[in-house]
Short mmCIF file of C-alpha atoms in Angstrom, two decimals:
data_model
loop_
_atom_site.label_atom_id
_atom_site.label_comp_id
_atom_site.label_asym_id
_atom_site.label_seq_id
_atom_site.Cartn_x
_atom_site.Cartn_y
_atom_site.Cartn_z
CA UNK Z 1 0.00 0.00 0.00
CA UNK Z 2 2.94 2.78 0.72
CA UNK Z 3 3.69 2.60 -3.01
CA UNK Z 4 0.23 4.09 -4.03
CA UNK Z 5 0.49 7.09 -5.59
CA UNK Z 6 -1.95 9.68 -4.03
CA UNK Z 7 -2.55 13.04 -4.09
CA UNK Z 8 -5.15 15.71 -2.69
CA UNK Z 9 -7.84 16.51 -5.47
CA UNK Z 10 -9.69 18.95 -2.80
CA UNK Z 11 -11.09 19.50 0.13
CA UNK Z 12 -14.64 19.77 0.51
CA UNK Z 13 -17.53 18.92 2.97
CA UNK Z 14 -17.70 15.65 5.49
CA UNK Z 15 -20.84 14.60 4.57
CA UNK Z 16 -20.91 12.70 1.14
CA UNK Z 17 -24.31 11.62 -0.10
CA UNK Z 18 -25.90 9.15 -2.23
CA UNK Z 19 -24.92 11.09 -6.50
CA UNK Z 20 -24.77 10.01 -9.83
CA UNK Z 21 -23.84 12.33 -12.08
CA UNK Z 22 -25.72 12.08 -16.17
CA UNK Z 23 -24.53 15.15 -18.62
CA UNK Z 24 -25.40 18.33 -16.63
CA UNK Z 25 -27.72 17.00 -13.96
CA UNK Z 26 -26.62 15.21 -10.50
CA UNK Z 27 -29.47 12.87 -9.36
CA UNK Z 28 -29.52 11.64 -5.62
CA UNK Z 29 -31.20 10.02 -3.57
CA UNK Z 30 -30.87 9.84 0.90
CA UNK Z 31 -31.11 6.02 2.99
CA UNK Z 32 -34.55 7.60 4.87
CA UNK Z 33 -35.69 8.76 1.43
CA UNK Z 34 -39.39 7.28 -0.81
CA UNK Z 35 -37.97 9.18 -3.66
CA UNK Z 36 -35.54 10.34 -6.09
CA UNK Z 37 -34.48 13.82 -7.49
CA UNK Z 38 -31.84 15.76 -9.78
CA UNK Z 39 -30.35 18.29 -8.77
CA UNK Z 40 -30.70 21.52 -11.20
CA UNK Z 41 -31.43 24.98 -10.18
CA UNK Z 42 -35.04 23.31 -9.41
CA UNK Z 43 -35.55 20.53 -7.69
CA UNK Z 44 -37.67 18.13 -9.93
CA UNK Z 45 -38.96 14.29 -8.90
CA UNK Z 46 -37.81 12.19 -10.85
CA UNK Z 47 -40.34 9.11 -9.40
CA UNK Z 48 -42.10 8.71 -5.83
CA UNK Z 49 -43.29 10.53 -3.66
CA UNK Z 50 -41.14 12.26 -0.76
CA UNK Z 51 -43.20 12.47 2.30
CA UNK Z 52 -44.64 8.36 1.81
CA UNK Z 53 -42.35 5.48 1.73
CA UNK Z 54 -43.73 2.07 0.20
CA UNK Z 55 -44.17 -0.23 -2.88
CA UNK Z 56 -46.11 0.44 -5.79
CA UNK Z 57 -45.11 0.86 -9.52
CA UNK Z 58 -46.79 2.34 -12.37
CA UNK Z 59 -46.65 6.45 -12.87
CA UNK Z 60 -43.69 8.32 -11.61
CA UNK Z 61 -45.77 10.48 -9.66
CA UNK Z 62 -48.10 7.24 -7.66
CA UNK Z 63 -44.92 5.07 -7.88
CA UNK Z 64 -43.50 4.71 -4.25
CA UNK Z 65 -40.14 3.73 -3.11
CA UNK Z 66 -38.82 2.52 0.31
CA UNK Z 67 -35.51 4.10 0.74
CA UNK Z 68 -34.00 3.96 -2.58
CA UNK Z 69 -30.22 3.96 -2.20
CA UNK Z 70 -28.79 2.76 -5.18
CA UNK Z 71 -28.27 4.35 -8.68
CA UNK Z 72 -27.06 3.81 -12.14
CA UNK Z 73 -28.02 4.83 -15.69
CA UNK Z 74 -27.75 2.76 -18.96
CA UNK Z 75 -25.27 4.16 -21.09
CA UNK Z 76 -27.70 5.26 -23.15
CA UNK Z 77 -29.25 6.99 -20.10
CA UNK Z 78 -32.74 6.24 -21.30
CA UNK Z 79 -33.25 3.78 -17.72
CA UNK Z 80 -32.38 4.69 -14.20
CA UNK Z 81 -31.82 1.39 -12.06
CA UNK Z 82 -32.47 2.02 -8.44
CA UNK Z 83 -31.67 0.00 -5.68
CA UNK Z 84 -34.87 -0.50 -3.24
CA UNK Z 85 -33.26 -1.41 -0.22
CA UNK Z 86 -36.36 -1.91 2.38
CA UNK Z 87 -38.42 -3.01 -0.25
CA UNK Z 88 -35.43 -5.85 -0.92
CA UNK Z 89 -36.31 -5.07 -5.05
CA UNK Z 90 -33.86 -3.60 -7.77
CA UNK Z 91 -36.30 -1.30 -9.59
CA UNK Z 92 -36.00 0.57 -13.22
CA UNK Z 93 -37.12 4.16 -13.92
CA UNK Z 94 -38.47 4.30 -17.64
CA UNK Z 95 -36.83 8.20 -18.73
CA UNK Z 96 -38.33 7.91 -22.15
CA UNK Z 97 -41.74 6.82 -21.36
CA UNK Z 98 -42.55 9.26 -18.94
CA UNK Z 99 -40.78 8.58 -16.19
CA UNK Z 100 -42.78 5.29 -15.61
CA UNK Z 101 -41.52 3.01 -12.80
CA UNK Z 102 -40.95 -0.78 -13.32
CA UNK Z 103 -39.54 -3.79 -10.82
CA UNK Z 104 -36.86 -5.08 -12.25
CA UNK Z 105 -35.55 -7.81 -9.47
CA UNK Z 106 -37.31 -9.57 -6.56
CA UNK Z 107 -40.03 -10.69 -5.08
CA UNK Z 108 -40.02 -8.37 -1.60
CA UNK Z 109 -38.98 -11.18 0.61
CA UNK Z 110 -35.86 -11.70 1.86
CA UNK Z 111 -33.48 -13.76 1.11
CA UNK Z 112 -30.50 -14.69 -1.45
CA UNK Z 113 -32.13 -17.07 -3.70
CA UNK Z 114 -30.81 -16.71 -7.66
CA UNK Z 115 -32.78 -17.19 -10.89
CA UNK Z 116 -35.15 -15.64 -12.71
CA UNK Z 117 -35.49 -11.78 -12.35
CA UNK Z 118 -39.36 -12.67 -11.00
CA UNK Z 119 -37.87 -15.37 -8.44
CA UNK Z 120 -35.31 -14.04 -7.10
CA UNK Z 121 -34.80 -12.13 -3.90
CA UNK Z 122 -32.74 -9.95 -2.39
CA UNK Z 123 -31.46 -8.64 1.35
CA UNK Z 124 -31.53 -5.00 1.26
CA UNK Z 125 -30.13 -4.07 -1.63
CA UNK Z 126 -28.05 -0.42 -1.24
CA UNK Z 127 -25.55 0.15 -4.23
CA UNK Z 128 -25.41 -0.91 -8.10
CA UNK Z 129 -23.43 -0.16 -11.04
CA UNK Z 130 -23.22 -1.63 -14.59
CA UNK Z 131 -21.06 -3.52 -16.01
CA UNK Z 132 -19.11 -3.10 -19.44
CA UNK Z 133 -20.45 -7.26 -19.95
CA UNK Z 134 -23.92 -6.12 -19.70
CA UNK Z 135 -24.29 -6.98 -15.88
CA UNK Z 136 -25.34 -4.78 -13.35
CA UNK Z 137 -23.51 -5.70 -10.13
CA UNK Z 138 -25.46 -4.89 -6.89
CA UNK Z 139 -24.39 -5.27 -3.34
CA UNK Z 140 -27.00 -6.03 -0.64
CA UNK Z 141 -26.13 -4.77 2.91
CA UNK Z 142 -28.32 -7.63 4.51
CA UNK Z 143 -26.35 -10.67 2.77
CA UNK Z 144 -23.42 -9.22 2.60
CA UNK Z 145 -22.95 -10.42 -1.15
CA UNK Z 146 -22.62 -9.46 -4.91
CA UNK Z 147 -24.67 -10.21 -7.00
CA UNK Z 148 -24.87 -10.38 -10.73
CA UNK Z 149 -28.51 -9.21 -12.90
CA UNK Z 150 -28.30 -10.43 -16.09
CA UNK Z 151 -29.79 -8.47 -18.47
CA UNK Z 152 -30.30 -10.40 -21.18
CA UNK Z 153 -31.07 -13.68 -19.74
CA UNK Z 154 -33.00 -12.12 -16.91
CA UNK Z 155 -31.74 -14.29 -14.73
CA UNK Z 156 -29.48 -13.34 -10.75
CA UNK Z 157 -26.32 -15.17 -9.70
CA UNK Z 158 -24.42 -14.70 -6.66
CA UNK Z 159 -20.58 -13.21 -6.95
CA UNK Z 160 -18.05 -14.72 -4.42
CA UNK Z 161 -14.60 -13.47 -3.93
CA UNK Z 162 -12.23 -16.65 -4.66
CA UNK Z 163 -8.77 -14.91 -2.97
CA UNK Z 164 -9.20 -14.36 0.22
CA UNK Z 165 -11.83 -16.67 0.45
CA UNK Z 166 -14.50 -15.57 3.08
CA UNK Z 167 -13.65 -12.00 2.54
CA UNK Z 168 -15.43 -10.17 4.80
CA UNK Z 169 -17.82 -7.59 2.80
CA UNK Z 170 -19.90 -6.26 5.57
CA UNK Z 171 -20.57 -2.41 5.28
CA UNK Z 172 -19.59 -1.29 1.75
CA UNK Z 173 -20.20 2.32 1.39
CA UNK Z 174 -19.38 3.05 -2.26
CA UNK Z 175 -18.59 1.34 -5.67
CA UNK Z 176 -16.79 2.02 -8.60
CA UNK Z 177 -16.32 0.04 -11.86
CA UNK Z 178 -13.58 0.40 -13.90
CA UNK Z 179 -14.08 -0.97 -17.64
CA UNK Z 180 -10.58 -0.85 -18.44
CA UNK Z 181 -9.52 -3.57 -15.89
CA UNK Z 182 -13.01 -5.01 -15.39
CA UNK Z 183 -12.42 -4.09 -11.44
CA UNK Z 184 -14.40 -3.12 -9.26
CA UNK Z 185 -13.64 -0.60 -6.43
CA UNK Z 186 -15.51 -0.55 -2.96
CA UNK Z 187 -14.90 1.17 0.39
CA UNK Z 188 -15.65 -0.65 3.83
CA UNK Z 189 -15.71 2.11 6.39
CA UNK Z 190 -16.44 0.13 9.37
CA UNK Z 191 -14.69 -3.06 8.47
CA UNK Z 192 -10.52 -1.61 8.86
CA UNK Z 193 -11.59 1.65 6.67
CA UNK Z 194 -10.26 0.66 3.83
CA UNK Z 195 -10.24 0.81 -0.24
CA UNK Z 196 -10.49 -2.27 -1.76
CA UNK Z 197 -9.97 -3.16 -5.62
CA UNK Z 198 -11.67 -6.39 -6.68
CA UNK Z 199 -10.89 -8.30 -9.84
CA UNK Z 200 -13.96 -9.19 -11.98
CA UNK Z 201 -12.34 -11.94 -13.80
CA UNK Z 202 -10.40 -13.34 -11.32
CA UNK Z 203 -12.48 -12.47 -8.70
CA UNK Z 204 -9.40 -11.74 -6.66
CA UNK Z 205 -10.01 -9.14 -4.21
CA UNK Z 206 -6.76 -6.47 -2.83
CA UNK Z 207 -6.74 -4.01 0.03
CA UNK Z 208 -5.38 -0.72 -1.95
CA UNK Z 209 -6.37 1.49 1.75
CA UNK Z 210 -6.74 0.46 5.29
CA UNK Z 211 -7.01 3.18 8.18
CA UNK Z 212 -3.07 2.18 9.09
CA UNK Z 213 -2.57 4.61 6.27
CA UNK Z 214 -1.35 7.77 7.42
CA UNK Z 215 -2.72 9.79 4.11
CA UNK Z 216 -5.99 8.13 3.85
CA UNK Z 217 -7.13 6.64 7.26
CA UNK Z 218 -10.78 6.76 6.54
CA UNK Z 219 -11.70 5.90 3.00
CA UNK Z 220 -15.54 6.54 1.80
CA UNK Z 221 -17.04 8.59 -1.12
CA UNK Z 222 -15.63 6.84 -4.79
CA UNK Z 223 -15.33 8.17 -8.00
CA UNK Z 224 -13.27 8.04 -11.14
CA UNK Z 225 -12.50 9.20 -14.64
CA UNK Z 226 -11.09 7.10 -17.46
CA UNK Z 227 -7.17 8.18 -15.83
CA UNK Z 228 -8.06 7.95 -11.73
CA UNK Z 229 -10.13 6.51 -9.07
CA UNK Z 230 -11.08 9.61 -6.36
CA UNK Z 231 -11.14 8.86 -3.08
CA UNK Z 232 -12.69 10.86 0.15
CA UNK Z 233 -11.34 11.20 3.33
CA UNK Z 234 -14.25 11.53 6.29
CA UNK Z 235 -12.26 12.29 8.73
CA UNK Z 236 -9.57 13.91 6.89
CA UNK Z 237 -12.28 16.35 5.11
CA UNK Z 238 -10.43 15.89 1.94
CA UNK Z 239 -10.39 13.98 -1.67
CA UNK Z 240 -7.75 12.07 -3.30
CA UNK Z 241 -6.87 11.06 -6.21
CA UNK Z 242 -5.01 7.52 -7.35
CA UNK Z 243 -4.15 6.61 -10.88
CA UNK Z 244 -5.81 3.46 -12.18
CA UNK Z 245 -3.45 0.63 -13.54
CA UNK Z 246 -4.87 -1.63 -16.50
#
């Protein structure tokens, strides 16, 4: 880990929140939320309905969420996926079709079964991102697990991290994917604060950041361009940035 190359990007607030960032607009979305917004110079809703948590698809406006945590757009940004974590459902947000709100994953139970999209079910799902595969990867803060959507096949399998085997993966704050090296980047703040980097294909997981770093003790917040991964600092109150390697 000394040999990382870091550097401070800037220093901002200590209170990172839930963003994805699509052309000029920054959506996000808060844990205690029932909906989600952009943020512009006006605050639109996107789908659900602010004051009322619960289930229900259909218009954006009647659709209801139960804190929605999770975001990711297609690359063609005509869906937003949203992970429903206390309704234990990944759900899609139709941006072409008025805004119309789908399930896309789960039943509502708990649990960890794989299959079919319609079968499946989930353990509080909090954070997803796509994959350049097709995939969208989503960890669920219940289980403690990855798992895979299919897209095509419609069909939920269950990542596991081969080296270390029974990596601990409790607590994951953030997630970044990397289509270069087909890695994935996630930040455990209460398991050792640290950064890890995992290896899609080999599904080879490697501490990059642990809180015995000096520079970084307290890994959270993620984000990255096609050069570098940034990284926030909650105690530190600052951002850094670390070059990615192919």
């Amino acid at each position: 880990m000394s040999n990382l190359n870091l550097r401070t990007f800037i220093s901002r607030s200590r209170f990172p929140v839930f963003i994805w960032l699509a052309g000029s607009l920054a959506f996000f979305t808060a844990s205690g939320a029932g909906a989600l917004r952009p943020m512009s110079q006006f605050q639109d809703m996107v789908a659900g309905q602010g004051g009322e948590s619960g289930y229900r698809d259909g218009n954006f406006a009647e659709a209801l969420f139960n804190s929605p945590t999770g975001l990711y757009f297609d690359e063609a940004h005509h869906w937003i996926f949203v992970a429903d974590k206390n309704n234990h459902r990944i759900r899609w947000v139709h941006l072409e079709n008025n805004n119309q709100v789908e399930t896309l994953a789960g039943t509502g139970q708990t649990g960890n079964l794989d299959g079919l999209f319609s079968k499946a079910t989930f353990n509080n799902p909090t954070l997803l991102v796509g994959l350049s595969d097709g995939n969208l990867l989503v960890y669920e803060e219940g289980g403690r697990n990855f798992r895979l959507l299919n897209l095509q096949t419609k069909l939920v399998s269950t990542l596991s991290i081969a080296d270390p085997p029974n990596f601990d993966l409790s607590g994951i704050w953030a997630m970044a994917y990397h289509p270069g090296n087909h890695c994935l980047y996630f930040t455990q703040p209460q398991s050792g604060s640290r950064l890890v980097k995992l290896d899609l294909a080999t599904r080879k997981a490697t501490v990059l950041l642990s809180n015995d770093n000096p520079k970084v003790p307290s890994p959270m917040a993620l984000c990255m361009d096609s050069k570098n991964l940034y990284v926030s600092d909650w105690k530190l109150n600052r951002v850094y940035s670390l070059p990615l390697t192919p």
